[in-house]
Amino acid sequence: MKDFHIAPETRIGFIALKVADLQSMSDFYTKIVGFDILKQTEDTTYLGVRINQQVLLTLRHVPAKATDTLKTGLEHFAILLPHSSQLGLMLEHVQSNDIKLTGLYENGYSQAFDIIDPEGNGVEFAVDKSIELWQSMDKFDWENEVTRTIKAADILQHKSGHLSGLPSGTTIGHVQLRVKNMAATADFYTKSLGFNLKKTGDTKERFLSAGDYHHHIGVNLAGEDRDQLQLIGDNDLGLDFVNIVLPGVSEMDLLLQNLEDNGVKGYDYSAANHYLMLQDPNNIRLWFSIA
């Protein structure tokens, strides 16, 4: 399909992780990150915000052990908070629990900080800047991916109220993926899936979006070790899949037609449930559903 673009209302629904220690990871994501447990089975925990019962993260136990082998998959996922006051409260909470920060930064459209979960998955807490909050238009730039390091005080200054878990309105803002071949990956996400490629001056990183959002998916090469990067397998710890939500059935039909037109094979589609599961060139699984 010529000039196909994925629907601008497309968003990240939830992130699914494969974990070795389900109890430890469930404790971390409830006590430290602030998720509520919405459902539990023998091998899977479903996490989200209780007030709206929206699943944002799943943890599935697999009988695997951690390895030092670098593989494609998840760099981090971003928990997008509705307001900077909540970002400040979350930072205060994380620091009070002696969780190591791996980054504090700001760019043209957001403030954020990063931590790492007990099994090595990156977790970002972020807030998109609003014109009302930041006042000056020249401080708000949707296209500006250049980040600068900031101090904790720059985030803490906005905190107000008290923290009682993740607030209503929390979503998964974006996912950052570790990939092996940038050209093949960018080609797949733009031509086959219809994401927009955003401007960036870094040849080792790409940002992809639906509509005019800053980005829903980031992809990056694995630095100097990328030649040793292996493709993630079904039983490897880390990313299980990324759920991407389309606005409706017609948008799913257009995506399926575009996959067909681009010769994409090997995907699974359930017409009854409108579920589409496929793999990108890095063995990273994507699960498309409709809102």
mmCIF file of N, CA and C in Angstrom, residues 129-231:
data_model
loop_
_atom_site.group_PDB
_atom_site.id
_atom_site.type_symbol
_atom_site.label_atom_id
_atom_site.label_comp_id
_atom_site.label_asym_id
_atom_site.label_seq_id
_atom_site.Cartn_x
_atom_site.Cartn_y
_atom_site.Cartn_z
ATOM 1 N N LYS A 129 5.990 17.552 28.917
ATOM 2 C CA LYS A 129 5.810 18.953 29.266
ATOM 3 C C LYS A 129 4.498 19.472 28.675
ATOM 4 N N SER A 130 3.869 20.339 29.412
ATOM 5 C CA SER A 130 2.684 21.020 28.891
ATOM 6 C C SER A 130 3.006 22.499 28.737
ATOM 7 N N ILE A 131 2.414 23.127 27.763
ATOM 8 C CA ILE A 131 2.648 24.545 27.539
ATOM 9 C C ILE A 131 2.242 25.348 28.768
ATOM 10 N N GLU A 132 1.143 24.923 29.423
ATOM 11 C CA GLU A 132 0.657 25.661 30.586
ATOM 12 C C GLU A 132 1.673 25.622 31.724
ATOM 13 N N LEU A 133 2.313 24.458 31.894
ATOM 14 C CA LEU A 133 3.267 24.312 32.991
ATOM 15 C C LEU A 133 4.577 25.015 32.701
ATOM 16 N N TRP A 134 5.071 24.846 31.498
ATOM 17 C CA TRP A 134 6.403 25.342 31.182
ATOM 18 C C TRP A 134 6.397 26.750 30.594
ATOM 19 N N GLN A 135 5.196 27.293 30.386
ATOM 20 C CA GLN A 135 4.997 28.708 30.054
ATOM 21 C C GLN A 135 5.571 29.141 28.714
ATOM 22 N N SER A 136 6.822 28.881 28.497
ATOM 23 C CA SER A 136 7.495 29.433 27.325
ATOM 24 C C SER A 136 7.511 28.431 26.176
ATOM 25 N N MET A 137 7.043 28.851 25.008
ATOM 26 C CA MET A 137 7.023 27.978 23.837
ATOM 27 C C MET A 137 8.419 27.504 23.448
ATOM 28 N N ASP A 138 9.434 28.328 23.701
ATOM 29 C CA ASP A 138 10.776 27.937 23.272
ATOM 30 C C ASP A 138 11.370 26.851 24.158
ATOM 31 N N LYS A 139 10.679 26.480 25.238
ATOM 32 C CA LYS A 139 11.143 25.391 26.089
ATOM 33 C C LYS A 139 10.415 24.083 25.777
ATOM 34 N N PHE A 140 9.542 24.128 24.797
ATOM 35 C CA PHE A 140 8.737 22.958 24.461
ATOM 36 C C PHE A 140 8.927 22.651 22.983
ATOM 37 N N ASP A 141 9.613 21.558 22.685
ATOM 38 C CA ASP A 141 9.947 21.240 21.299
ATOM 39 C C ASP A 141 9.745 19.748 21.067
ATOM 40 N N TRP A 142 8.654 19.386 20.397
ATOM 41 C CA TRP A 142 8.291 17.990 20.140
ATOM 42 C C TRP A 142 9.383 17.244 19.388
ATOM 43 N N GLU A 143 10.160 17.958 18.580
ATOM 44 C CA GLU A 143 11.166 17.321 17.730
ATOM 45 C C GLU A 143 12.534 17.221 18.397
ATOM 46 N N ASN A 144 12.717 17.882 19.526
ATOM 47 C CA ASN A 144 14.040 17.970 20.140
ATOM 48 C C ASN A 144 14.314 16.748 21.007
ATOM 49 N N GLU A 145 15.060 15.791 20.455
ATOM 50 C CA GLU A 145 15.415 14.569 21.179
ATOM 51 C C GLU A 145 16.711 14.720 21.976
ATOM 52 N N VAL A 146 17.393 15.845 21.847
ATOM 53 C CA VAL A 146 18.661 16.044 22.543
ATOM 54 C C VAL A 146 18.388 16.180 24.038
ATOM 55 N N THR A 147 19.012 15.309 24.821
ATOM 56 C CA THR A 147 18.771 15.314 26.259
ATOM 57 C C THR A 147 19.927 15.962 27.001
ATOM 58 N N ARG A 148 19.594 16.538 28.143
ATOM 59 C CA ARG A 148 20.624 17.086 29.019
ATOM 60 C C ARG A 148 20.389 16.523 30.416
ATOM 61 N N THR A 149 21.473 16.281 31.108
ATOM 62 C CA THR A 149 21.389 15.770 32.469
ATOM 63 C C THR A 149 20.910 16.871 33.400
ATOM 64 N N ILE A 150 20.006 16.528 34.298
ATOM 65 C CA ILE A 150 19.515 17.486 35.274
ATOM 66 C C ILE A 150 19.742 16.927 36.674
ATOM 67 N N LYS A 151 19.412 17.710 37.677
ATOM 68 C CA LYS A 151 19.543 17.289 39.066
ATOM 69 C C LYS A 151 18.188 16.836 39.593
ATOM 70 N N ALA A 152 18.234 16.032 40.640
ATOM 71 C CA ALA A 152 16.993 15.554 41.237
ATOM 72 C C ALA A 152 16.100 16.716 41.663
ATOM 73 N N ALA A 153 16.721 17.789 42.115
ATOM 74 C CA ALA A 153 15.952 18.949 42.571
ATOM 75 C C ALA A 153 15.093 19.542 41.465
ATOM 76 N N ASP A 154 15.523 19.399 40.219
ATOM 77 C CA ASP A 154 14.754 19.933 39.096
ATOM 78 C C ASP A 154 13.418 19.214 38.932
ATOM 79 N N ILE A 155 13.364 17.971 39.351
ATOM 80 C CA ILE A 155 12.114 17.210 39.314
ATOM 81 C C ILE A 155 11.365 17.328 40.639
ATOM 82 N N LEU A 156 12.099 17.260 41.740
ATOM 83 C CA LEU A 156 11.473 17.292 43.061
ATOM 84 C C LEU A 156 10.760 18.608 43.342
ATOM 85 N N GLN A 157 11.197 19.692 42.709
ATOM 86 C CA GLN A 157 10.600 21.005 42.977
ATOM 87 C C GLN A 157 9.118 21.066 42.594
ATOM 88 N N HIS A 158 8.682 20.157 41.741
ATOM 89 C CA HIS A 158 7.293 20.189 41.282
ATOM 90 C C HIS A 158 6.360 19.326 42.133
ATOM 91 N N LYS A 159 6.910 18.537 43.064
ATOM 92 C CA LYS A 159 6.067 17.584 43.785
ATOM 93 C C LYS A 159 5.069 18.298 44.695
ATOM 94 N N SER A 160 3.891 17.721 44.777
ATOM 95 C CA SER A 160 2.871 18.220 45.697
ATOM 96 C C SER A 160 1.904 17.084 45.983
ATOM 97 N N GLY A 161 1.230 17.172 47.127
ATOM 98 C CA GLY A 161 0.305 16.120 47.511
ATOM 99 C C GLY A 161 1.030 14.932 48.103
ATOM 100 N N HIS A 162 0.424 13.750 48.009
ATOM 101 C CA HIS A 162 1.044 12.542 48.542
ATOM 102 C C HIS A 162 0.906 11.414 47.525
ATOM 103 N N LEU A 163 1.782 10.444 47.643
ATOM 104 C CA LEU A 163 1.823 9.335 46.699
ATOM 105 C C LEU A 163 1.059 8.137 47.250
ATOM 106 N N SER A 164 0.143 7.619 46.463
ATOM 107 C CA SER A 164 -0.560 6.388 46.842
ATOM 108 C C SER A 164 -0.686 5.511 45.604
ATOM 109 N N GLY A 165 0.456 5.062 45.126
ATOM 110 C CA GLY A 165 0.486 4.263 43.910
ATOM 111 C C GLY A 165 0.467 5.133 42.676
ATOM 112 N N LEU A 166 0.401 4.506 41.530
ATOM 113 C CA LEU A 166 0.360 5.247 40.276
ATOM 114 C C LEU A 166 -1.020 5.868 40.081
ATOM 115 N N PRO A 167 -1.076 7.105 39.617
ATOM 116 C CA PRO A 167 -2.365 7.802 39.505
ATOM 117 C C PRO A 167 -3.165 7.371 38.283
ATOM 118 N N SER A 168 -4.456 7.623 38.326
ATOM 119 C CA SER A 168 -5.299 7.439 37.152
ATOM 120 C C SER A 168 -4.771 8.318 36.029
ATOM 121 N N GLY A 169 -4.771 7.793 34.826
ATOM 122 C CA GLY A 169 -4.206 8.532 33.701
ATOM 123 C C GLY A 169 -2.801 8.106 33.348
ATOM 124 N N THR A 170 -2.198 7.250 34.183
ATOM 125 C CA THR A 170 -0.874 6.707 33.872
ATOM 126 C C THR A 170 -0.971 5.788 32.655
ATOM 127 N N THR A 171 -0.019 5.916 31.748
ATOM 128 C CA THR A 171 0.020 5.073 30.553
ATOM 129 C C THR A 171 1.449 4.612 30.301
ATOM 130 N N ILE A 172 1.622 3.732 29.339
ATOM 131 C CA ILE A 172 2.953 3.415 28.825
ATOM 132 C C ILE A 172 3.208 4.382 27.674
ATOM 133 N N GLY A 173 4.151 5.284 27.865
ATOM 134 C CA GLY A 173 4.382 6.331 26.877
ATOM 135 C C GLY A 173 5.134 5.851 25.654
ATOM 136 N N HIS A 174 6.206 5.097 25.899
ATOM 137 C CA HIS A 174 6.986 4.573 24.776
ATOM 138 C C HIS A 174 7.811 3.382 25.229
ATOM 139 N N VAL A 175 8.398 2.722 24.276
ATOM 140 C CA VAL A 175 9.298 1.607 24.546
ATOM 141 C C VAL A 175 10.573 1.830 23.752
ATOM 142 N N GLN A 176 11.711 1.542 24.374
ATOM 143 C CA GLN A 176 13.010 1.660 23.709
ATOM 144 C C GLN A 176 13.557 0.254 23.506
ATOM 145 N N LEU A 177 13.867 -0.085 22.257
ATOM 146 C CA LEU A 177 14.266 -1.439 21.900
ATOM 147 C C LEU A 177 15.719 -1.495 21.465
ATOM 148 N N ARG A 178 16.387 -2.586 21.839
ATOM 149 C CA ARG A 178 17.773 -2.841 21.430
ATOM 150 C C ARG A 178 17.742 -3.720 20.188
ATOM 151 N N VAL A 179 18.345 -3.239 19.104
ATOM 152 C CA VAL A 179 18.218 -3.943 17.827
ATOM 153 C C VAL A 179 19.586 -4.241 17.233
ATOM 154 N N LYS A 180 19.601 -5.139 16.264
ATOM 155 C CA LYS A 180 20.854 -5.599 15.666
ATOM 156 C C LYS A 180 21.170 -4.893 14.352
ATOM 157 N N ASN A 181 20.147 -4.614 13.571
ATOM 158 C CA ASN A 181 20.345 -4.006 12.253
ATOM 159 C C ASN A 181 19.428 -2.796 12.133
ATOM 160 N N MET A 182 20.014 -1.593 12.184
ATOM 161 C CA MET A 182 19.208 -0.380 12.192
ATOM 162 C C MET A 182 18.452 -0.187 10.890
ATOM 163 N N ALA A 183 19.109 -0.411 9.767
ATOM 164 C CA ALA A 183 18.468 -0.177 8.468
ATOM 165 C C ALA A 183 17.261 -1.086 8.276
ATOM 166 N N ALA A 184 17.437 -2.383 8.558
ATOM 167 C CA ALA A 184 16.337 -3.333 8.391
ATOM 168 C C ALA A 184 15.201 -3.038 9.362
ATOM 169 N N THR A 185 15.565 -2.631 10.579
ATOM 170 C CA THR A 185 14.551 -2.331 11.586
ATOM 171 C C THR A 185 13.739 -1.102 11.202
ATOM 172 N N ALA A 186 14.424 -0.022 10.840
ATOM 173 C CA ALA A 186 13.728 1.206 10.447
ATOM 174 C C ALA A 186 12.845 0.965 9.234
ATOM 175 N N ASP A 187 13.329 0.172 8.299
ATOM 176 C CA ASP A 187 12.567 -0.136 7.092
ATOM 177 C C ASP A 187 11.286 -0.899 7.441
ATOM 178 N N PHE A 188 11.401 -1.857 8.358
ATOM 179 C CA PHE A 188 10.244 -2.656 8.754
ATOM 180 C C PHE A 188 9.191 -1.798 9.450
ATOM 181 N N TYR A 189 9.630 -0.974 10.403
ATOM 182 C CA TYR A 189 8.671 -0.189 11.179
ATOM 183 C C TYR A 189 8.017 0.914 10.356
ATOM 184 N N THR A 190 8.717 1.438 9.366
ATOM 185 C CA THR A 190 8.131 2.499 8.549
ATOM 186 C C THR A 190 7.325 1.934 7.381
ATOM 187 N N LYS A 191 7.918 1.050 6.592
ATOM 188 C CA LYS A 191 7.242 0.559 5.388
ATOM 189 C C LYS A 191 6.181 -0.498 5.693
ATOM 190 N N SER A 192 6.508 -1.449 6.561
ATOM 191 C CA SER A 192 5.570 -2.543 6.823
ATOM 192 C C SER A 192 4.505 -2.170 7.848
ATOM 193 N N LEU A 193 4.910 -1.409 8.882
ATOM 194 C CA LEU A 193 3.969 -1.064 9.948
ATOM 195 C C LEU A 193 3.410 0.349 9.826
ATOM 196 N N GLY A 194 4.086 1.211 9.088
ATOM 197 C CA GLY A 194 3.539 2.540 8.841
ATOM 198 C C GLY A 194 3.827 3.583 9.890
ATOM 199 N N PHE A 195 4.824 3.346 10.758
ATOM 200 C CA PHE A 195 5.201 4.374 11.722
ATOM 201 C C PHE A 195 5.977 5.489 11.027
ATOM 202 N N ASN A 196 5.905 6.681 11.606
ATOM 203 C CA ASN A 196 6.643 7.824 11.084
ATOM 204 C C ASN A 196 8.038 7.848 11.682
ATOM 205 N N LEU A 197 9.040 8.071 10.862
ATOM 206 C CA LEU A 197 10.420 8.167 11.327
ATOM 207 C C LEU A 197 10.708 9.616 11.679
ATOM 208 N N LYS A 198 11.077 9.869 12.939
ATOM 209 C CA LYS A 198 11.334 11.229 13.401
ATOM 210 C C LYS A 198 12.781 11.620 13.117
ATOM 211 N N LYS A 199 13.019 12.904 13.077
ATOM 212 C CA LYS A 199 14.359 13.402 12.818
ATOM 213 C C LYS A 199 15.278 13.106 14.000
ATOM 214 N N THR A 200 16.503 12.720 13.708
ATOM 215 C CA THR A 200 17.519 12.552 14.738
ATOM 216 C C THR A 200 18.892 12.645 14.098
ATOM 217 N N GLY A 201 19.826 13.208 14.837
ATOM 218 C CA GLY A 201 21.179 13.328 14.315
ATOM 219 C C GLY A 201 22.064 12.161 14.690
ATOM 220 N N ASP A 202 21.521 11.189 15.417
ATOM 221 C CA ASP A 202 22.291 10.045 15.899
ATOM 222 C C ASP A 202 22.045 8.850 14.984
ATOM 223 N N THR A 203 23.088 8.377 14.329
ATOM 224 C CA THR A 203 22.936 7.256 13.395
ATOM 225 C C THR A 203 22.705 5.926 14.115
ATOM 226 N N LYS A 204 22.931 5.888 15.427
ATOM 227 C CA LYS A 204 22.757 4.655 16.186
ATOM 228 C C LYS A 204 21.394 4.585 16.869
ATOM 229 N N GLU A 205 20.515 5.529 16.575
ATOM 230 C CA GLU A 205 19.230 5.583 17.248
ATOM 231 C C GLU A 205 18.172 6.122 16.296
ATOM 232 N N ARG A 206 16.959 5.596 16.403
ATOM 233 C CA ARG A 206 15.838 6.071 15.612
ATOM 234 C C ARG A 206 14.602 6.173 16.514
ATOM 235 N N PHE A 207 13.754 7.149 16.197
ATOM 236 C CA PHE A 207 12.514 7.328 16.943
ATOM 237 C C PHE A 207 11.339 7.250 15.978
ATOM 238 N N LEU A 208 10.346 6.466 16.362
ATOM 239 C CA LEU A 208 9.204 6.205 15.494
ATOM 240 C C LEU A 208 7.913 6.550 16.217
ATOM 241 N N SER A 209 6.978 7.111 15.471
ATOM 242 C CA SER A 209 5.745 7.552 16.113
ATOM 243 C C SER A 209 4.540 7.282 15.237
ATOM 244 N N ALA A 210 3.385 7.215 15.888
ATOM 245 C CA ALA A 210 2.103 7.277 15.199
ATOM 246 C C ALA A 210 1.604 8.706 15.349
ATOM 247 N N GLY A 211 1.125 9.297 14.261
ATOM 248 C CA GLY A 211 0.687 10.681 14.336
ATOM 249 C C GLY A 211 1.850 11.617 14.590
ATOM 250 N N ASP A 212 1.594 12.687 15.355
ATOM 251 C CA ASP A 212 2.630 13.696 15.574
ATOM 252 C C ASP A 212 3.221 13.642 16.980
ATOM 253 N N TYR A 213 3.006 12.528 17.708
ATOM 254 C CA TYR A 213 3.607 12.382 19.034
ATOM 255 C C TYR A 213 5.126 12.307 18.891
ATOM 256 N N HIS A 214 5.864 12.659 19.971
ATOM 257 C CA HIS A 214 7.328 12.671 19.834
ATOM 258 C C HIS A 214 7.876 11.298 19.488
ATOM 259 N N HIS A 215 7.481 10.241 20.189
ATOM 260 C CA HIS A 215 7.770 8.885 19.728
ATOM 261 C C HIS A 215 7.066 7.857 20.599
ATOM 262 N N HIS A 216 6.657 6.782 19.976
ATOM 263 C CA HIS A 216 6.094 5.634 20.675
ATOM 264 C C HIS A 216 7.110 4.502 20.786
ATOM 265 N N ILE A 217 8.014 4.433 19.813
ATOM 266 C CA ILE A 217 9.029 3.383 19.781
ATOM 267 C C ILE A 217 10.377 4.012 19.474
ATOM 268 N N GLY A 218 11.351 3.707 20.306
ATOM 269 C CA GLY A 218 12.729 4.077 20.019
ATOM 270 C C GLY A 218 13.517 2.813 19.755
ATOM 271 N N VAL A 219 14.436 2.861 18.817
ATOM 272 C CA VAL A 219 15.297 1.704 18.552
ATOM 273 C C VAL A 219 16.741 2.171 18.547
ATOM 274 N N ASN A 220 17.606 1.385 19.141
ATOM 275 C CA ASN A 220 19.015 1.756 19.153
ATOM 276 C C ASN A 220 19.909 0.538 19.008
ATOM 277 N N LEU A 221 21.077 0.772 18.442
ATOM 278 C CA LEU A 221 22.093 -0.266 18.350
ATOM 279 C C LEU A 221 22.767 -0.424 19.698
ATOM 280 N N ALA A 222 23.409 -1.555 19.896
ATOM 281 C CA ALA A 222 23.965 -1.902 21.203
ATOM 282 C C ALA A 222 25.422 -1.489 21.338
ATOM 283 N N GLY A 223 25.732 -0.274 20.944
ATOM 284 C CA GLY A 223 27.075 0.248 21.137
ATOM 285 C C GLY A 223 28.143 -0.594 20.468
ATOM 286 N N GLU A 224 29.306 -0.672 21.092
ATOM 287 C CA GLU A 224 30.434 -1.389 20.505
ATOM 288 C C GLU A 224 30.239 -2.902 20.517
ATOM 289 N N ASP A 225 29.273 -3.385 21.308
ATOM 290 C CA ASP A 225 29.056 -4.827 21.427
ATOM 291 C C ASP A 225 28.025 -5.357 20.439
ATOM 292 N N ARG A 226 27.555 -4.527 19.511
ATOM 293 C CA ARG A 226 26.444 -4.958 18.671
ATOM 294 C C ARG A 226 26.799 -6.136 17.763
ATOM 295 N N ASP A 227 28.096 -6.310 17.442
ATOM 296 C CA ASP A 227 28.475 -7.453 16.605
ATOM 297 C C ASP A 227 28.248 -8.774 17.332
ATOM 298 N N GLN A 228 28.274 -8.738 18.668
ATOM 299 C CA GLN A 228 28.033 -9.943 19.465
ATOM 300 C C GLN A 228 26.565 -10.086 19.873
ATOM 301 N N LEU A 229 25.744 -9.124 19.474
ATOM 302 C CA LEU A 229 24.338 -9.137 19.861
ATOM 303 C C LEU A 229 23.619 -10.327 19.232
ATOM 304 N N GLN A 230 22.949 -11.104 20.079
ATOM 305 C CA GLN A 230 22.183 -12.257 19.605
ATOM 306 C C GLN A 230 20.695 -11.931 19.591
ATOM 307 N N LEU A 231 19.950 -12.650 18.780
ATOM 308 C CA LEU A 231 18.509 -12.449 18.716
ATOM 309 C C LEU A 231 17.841 -13.089 19.927
#
